[in-house]
Amino acid sequence: MVPELPVGGAVLEYGCGTGPAACFLAGRGFRVDAVDVSAEAIALAKRFAGELGVAVNFAVQDVCRWPEAAVRYDVVVDSYCLQNIVLDEDRAAVYRGVRDRLAPGGRYLISTALYDVGRGYGEEFRYDAVTGICYRGELPYRRHLTPSALRAELTDAGFEVMSFSGVNLVCVKA
């Protein structure tokens, strides 16, 4: 069972893209910080938030190179960003950053693509079942882990998986 999120609580969304989830949460009374590596996406997110009349603190930031944590959050949200973080060292950096930013009792919410035996990767892609990495040509492109591999990775990174349903996970610091 997942407890309700604190109304008005502090939320961080990383990999926010053009900001729909961040704006949704801000519209429901959460204090939201949202970051993405793309300056163009952040510019669009700011415009979108302005059109909706919601307050979100958007910033350009590479979550594989987090600055030192200054704020603690009740919730950290990943909405389909994790699958784009391919390399082990980058994933470890993201997980460290999330742990450093979670307030005591905080929740880490993840939605991500997982390995699906029926997924057609096409001729230009190659899937490595050992690492979960999907290569485009010779370059790592995405990471689609099996559910058990993702659970193990999160556990090794210091999280307890409280709920795992489909492509959605709720974690806490272990």
mmCIF file of C-alpha atoms in Angstrom:
data_model
loop_
_atom_site.group_PDB
_atom_site.id
_atom_site.type_symbol
_atom_site.label_atom_id
_atom_site.label_comp_id
_atom_site.label_asym_id
_atom_site.label_seq_id
_atom_site.Cartn_x
_atom_site.Cartn_y
_atom_site.Cartn_z
ATOM 1 C CA MET A 1 0.000 0.000 0.000
ATOM 2 C CA VAL A 2 1.227 3.488 -0.878
ATOM 3 C CA PRO A 3 0.347 6.304 1.528
ATOM 4 C CA GLU A 4 -1.161 9.487 0.151
ATOM 5 C CA LEU A 5 1.214 12.227 -0.848
ATOM 6 C CA PRO A 6 1.256 15.304 1.386
ATOM 7 C CA VAL A 7 -0.894 18.071 -0.092
ATOM 8 C CA GLY A 8 1.322 21.070 -0.672
ATOM 9 C CA GLY A 9 4.427 18.912 -0.364
ATOM 10 C CA ALA A 10 7.642 19.512 -2.244
ATOM 11 C CA VAL A 11 8.078 17.591 -5.516
ATOM 12 C CA LEU A 12 11.067 17.256 -7.827
ATOM 13 C CA GLU A 13 10.539 15.923 -11.333
ATOM 14 C CA TYR A 14 13.683 15.108 -13.276
ATOM 15 C CA GLY A 15 13.644 14.640 -17.028
ATOM 16 C CA CYS A 16 10.485 16.755 -17.116
ATOM 17 C CA GLY A 17 10.597 17.495 -20.839
ATOM 18 C CA THR A 18 7.997 20.121 -21.711
ATOM 19 C CA GLY A 19 6.513 19.934 -18.217
ATOM 20 C CA PRO A 20 3.054 18.305 -18.357
ATOM 21 C CA ALA A 21 3.492 16.242 -15.168
ATOM 22 C CA ALA A 22 5.126 19.120 -13.298
ATOM 23 C CA CYS A 23 2.291 21.457 -14.287
ATOM 24 C CA PHE A 24 -0.317 18.861 -13.337
ATOM 25 C CA LEU A 25 1.214 18.489 -9.864
ATOM 26 C CA ALA A 26 1.564 22.252 -9.387
ATOM 27 C CA GLY A 27 -2.081 22.641 -10.344
ATOM 28 C CA ARG A 28 -2.969 20.289 -7.505
ATOM 29 C CA GLY A 29 -1.191 22.322 -4.869
ATOM 30 C CA PHE A 30 2.300 20.810 -4.804
ATOM 31 C CA ARG A 31 5.436 22.962 -4.726
ATOM 32 C CA VAL A 32 7.267 21.716 -7.816
ATOM 33 C CA ASP A 33 10.838 21.954 -9.043
ATOM 34 C CA ALA A 34 11.392 20.363 -12.458
ATOM 35 C CA VAL A 35 14.610 19.841 -14.399
ATOM 36 C CA ASP A 36 15.608 18.612 -17.829
ATOM 37 C CA VAL A 37 18.876 18.517 -19.770
ATOM 38 C CA SER A 38 17.227 20.241 -22.760
ATOM 39 C CA ALA A 39 17.105 24.046 -22.662
ATOM 40 C CA GLU A 40 14.545 23.973 -25.477
ATOM 41 C CA ALA A 41 12.247 21.661 -23.490
ATOM 42 C CA ILE A 42 12.547 23.872 -20.402
ATOM 43 C CA ALA A 43 11.676 26.979 -22.437
ATOM 44 C CA LEU A 44 8.541 25.215 -23.701
ATOM 45 C CA ALA A 45 7.714 23.999 -20.179
ATOM 46 C CA LYS A 46 7.910 27.544 -18.807
ATOM 47 C CA ARG A 47 5.588 28.762 -21.555
ATOM 48 C CA PHE A 48 3.168 25.875 -20.903
ATOM 49 C CA ALA A 49 3.124 26.613 -17.148
ATOM 50 C CA GLY A 50 2.476 30.299 -17.849
ATOM 51 C CA GLU A 51 -0.445 29.443 -20.117
ATOM 52 C CA LEU A 52 -1.903 27.235 -17.383
ATOM 53 C CA GLY A 53 -1.256 29.784 -14.648
ATOM 54 C CA VAL A 54 0.718 27.378 -12.452
ATOM 55 C CA ALA A 55 3.970 28.020 -10.619
ATOM 56 C CA VAL A 56 6.784 25.566 -11.332
ATOM 57 C CA ASN A 57 10.473 26.232 -10.785
ATOM 58 C CA PHE A 58 11.970 24.905 -14.046
ATOM 59 C CA ALA A 59 15.725 24.603 -14.610
ATOM 60 C CA VAL A 60 18.151 23.126 -17.108
ATOM 61 C CA GLN A 61 20.138 20.413 -15.335
ATOM 62 C CA ASP A 62 21.937 17.190 -16.193
ATOM 63 C CA VAL A 63 20.778 14.706 -13.545
ATOM 64 C CA CYS A 64 23.799 12.526 -14.221
ATOM 65 C CA ARG A 65 25.846 15.434 -12.815
ATOM 66 C CA TRP A 66 23.678 16.643 -9.917
ATOM 67 C CA PRO A 67 24.906 19.620 -7.901
ATOM 68 C CA GLU A 68 24.998 19.145 -4.142
ATOM 69 C CA ALA A 69 21.478 18.744 -2.763
ATOM 70 C CA ALA A 70 20.182 21.860 -1.028
ATOM 71 C CA VAL A 71 16.492 20.926 -0.852
ATOM 72 C CA ARG A 72 14.728 17.783 0.330
ATOM 73 C CA TYR A 73 11.589 16.605 -1.417
ATOM 74 C CA ASP A 74 8.575 14.631 -0.288
ATOM 75 C CA VAL A 75 8.391 13.131 -3.773
ATOM 76 C CA VAL A 76 10.855 12.669 -6.629
ATOM 77 C CA VAL A 77 9.212 11.826 -9.955
ATOM 78 C CA ASP A 78 10.714 10.105 -12.985
ATOM 79 C CA SER A 79 8.235 9.962 -15.857
ATOM 80 C CA TYR A 80 9.976 7.924 -18.549
ATOM 81 C CA CYS A 81 13.428 9.460 -18.098
ATOM 82 C CA LEU A 82 15.246 6.504 -16.513
ATOM 83 C CA GLN A 83 15.111 4.416 -19.707
ATOM 84 C CA ASN A 84 17.183 7.146 -21.399
ATOM 85 C CA ILE A 85 19.909 6.936 -18.763
ATOM 86 C CA VAL A 86 21.869 4.064 -20.196
ATOM 87 C CA LEU A 87 25.326 3.804 -18.623
ATOM 88 C CA ASP A 88 25.855 2.209 -15.194
ATOM 89 C CA GLU A 89 27.780 5.195 -13.810
ATOM 90 C CA ASP A 90 25.082 7.637 -14.929
ATOM 91 C CA ARG A 91 22.300 5.531 -13.412
ATOM 92 C CA ALA A 92 24.279 5.302 -10.159
ATOM 93 C CA ALA A 93 24.656 9.105 -10.150
ATOM 94 C CA VAL A 94 20.922 9.577 -10.673
ATOM 95 C CA TYR A 95 20.087 7.184 -7.841
ATOM 96 C CA ARG A 96 22.586 8.917 -5.494
ATOM 97 C CA GLY A 97 21.022 12.263 -6.385
ATOM 98 C CA VAL A 98 17.525 10.991 -5.697
ATOM 99 C CA ARG A 99 18.548 9.495 -2.324
ATOM 100 C CA ASP A 100 20.254 12.776 -1.367
ATOM 101 C CA ARG A 101 17.135 14.762 -2.226
ATOM 102 C CA LEU A 102 14.441 12.618 -0.628
ATOM 103 C CA ALA A 103 13.126 13.834 2.704
ATOM 104 C CA PRO A 104 12.679 11.228 5.442
ATOM 105 C CA GLY A 105 9.708 9.100 4.409
ATOM 106 C CA GLY A 106 9.815 10.584 0.899
ATOM 107 C CA ARG A 107 8.714 8.624 -2.154
ATOM 108 C CA TYR A 108 10.501 7.992 -5.442
ATOM 109 C CA LEU A 109 7.926 7.471 -8.214
ATOM 110 C CA ILE A 110 9.156 5.908 -11.450
ATOM 111 C CA SER A 111 7.406 5.172 -14.725
ATOM 112 C CA THR A 112 9.744 3.570 -17.245
ATOM 113 C CA ALA A 113 9.838 1.305 -20.271
ATOM 114 C CA LEU A 114 10.814 -2.250 -19.423
ATOM 115 C CA TYR A 115 12.054 -5.122 -21.521
ATOM 116 C CA ASP A 116 9.218 -6.741 -23.435
ATOM 117 C CA VAL A 117 9.967 -9.934 -25.331
ATOM 118 C CA GLY A 118 7.434 -8.892 -27.972
ATOM 119 C CA ARG A 119 8.951 -5.463 -28.624
ATOM 120 C CA GLY A 120 10.292 -5.094 -32.146
ATOM 121 C CA TYR A 121 13.490 -3.076 -32.075
ATOM 122 C CA GLY A 122 13.915 -2.950 -35.849
ATOM 123 C CA GLU A 123 16.983 -3.518 -37.954
ATOM 124 C CA GLU A 124 18.859 -0.414 -36.819
ATOM 125 C CA PHE A 125 18.700 -1.490 -33.153
ATOM 126 C CA ARG A 126 20.358 -4.280 -31.241
ATOM 127 C CA TYR A 127 19.187 -5.352 -27.778
ATOM 128 C CA ASP A 128 21.710 -6.812 -25.305
ATOM 129 C CA ALA A 129 19.748 -9.081 -22.957
ATOM 130 C CA VAL A 130 22.602 -9.223 -20.424
ATOM 131 C CA THR A 131 22.782 -5.448 -19.801
ATOM 132 C CA GLY A 132 19.308 -4.416 -20.943
ATOM 133 C CA ILE A 133 20.904 -1.863 -23.267
ATOM 134 C CA CYS A 134 19.390 -1.191 -26.660
ATOM 135 C CA TYR A 135 22.039 -0.011 -29.127
ATOM 136 C CA ARG A 136 21.376 2.153 -32.161
ATOM 137 C CA GLY A 137 24.220 1.122 -34.395
ATOM 138 C CA GLU A 138 27.149 0.962 -31.973
ATOM 139 C CA LEU A 139 25.866 3.660 -29.596
ATOM 140 C CA PRO A 140 23.892 2.918 -26.403
ATOM 141 C CA TYR A 141 20.404 4.304 -26.962
ATOM 142 C CA ARG A 142 17.985 3.081 -24.258
ATOM 143 C CA ARG A 143 17.964 0.733 -21.306
ATOM 144 C CA HIS A 144 15.031 -1.638 -20.978
ATOM 145 C CA LEU A 145 15.571 -3.858 -17.969
ATOM 146 C CA THR A 146 13.387 -6.789 -17.038
ATOM 147 C CA PRO A 147 11.183 -6.107 -14.001
ATOM 148 C CA SER A 148 13.374 -8.326 -11.801
ATOM 149 C CA ALA A 149 16.571 -6.621 -13.017
ATOM 150 C CA LEU A 150 15.129 -3.161 -12.333
ATOM 151 C CA ARG A 151 13.997 -4.203 -8.861
ATOM 152 C CA ALA A 152 17.490 -5.578 -8.140
ATOM 153 C CA GLU A 153 19.142 -2.406 -9.474
ATOM 154 C CA LEU A 154 16.974 -0.197 -7.253
ATOM 155 C CA THR A 155 17.602 -2.392 -4.214
ATOM 156 C CA ASP A 156 21.365 -2.290 -4.856
ATOM 157 C CA ALA A 157 21.095 1.510 -5.152
ATOM 158 C CA GLY A 158 19.611 1.787 -1.658
ATOM 159 C CA PHE A 159 15.873 1.819 -2.324
ATOM 160 C CA GLU A 160 13.041 -0.379 -1.144
ATOM 161 C CA VAL A 161 10.446 -1.061 -3.817
ATOM 162 C CA MET A 162 7.057 -0.630 -2.114
ATOM 163 C CA SER A 163 4.915 -1.102 -5.201
ATOM 164 C CA PHE A 164 5.619 -2.373 -8.716
ATOM 165 C CA SER A 165 2.688 -2.438 -11.116
ATOM 166 C CA GLY A 166 3.225 -2.633 -14.863
ATOM 167 C CA VAL A 167 5.754 0.098 -15.645
ATOM 168 C CA ASN A 168 5.146 2.078 -12.431
ATOM 169 C CA LEU A 169 7.160 1.818 -9.241
ATOM 170 C CA VAL A 170 7.027 3.477 -5.837
ATOM 171 C CA CYS A 171 10.254 3.374 -3.816
ATOM 172 C CA VAL A 172 11.594 4.686 -0.534
ATOM 173 C CA LYS A 173 15.126 4.908 0.785
ATOM 174 C CA ALA A 174 16.053 1.588 2.372
#
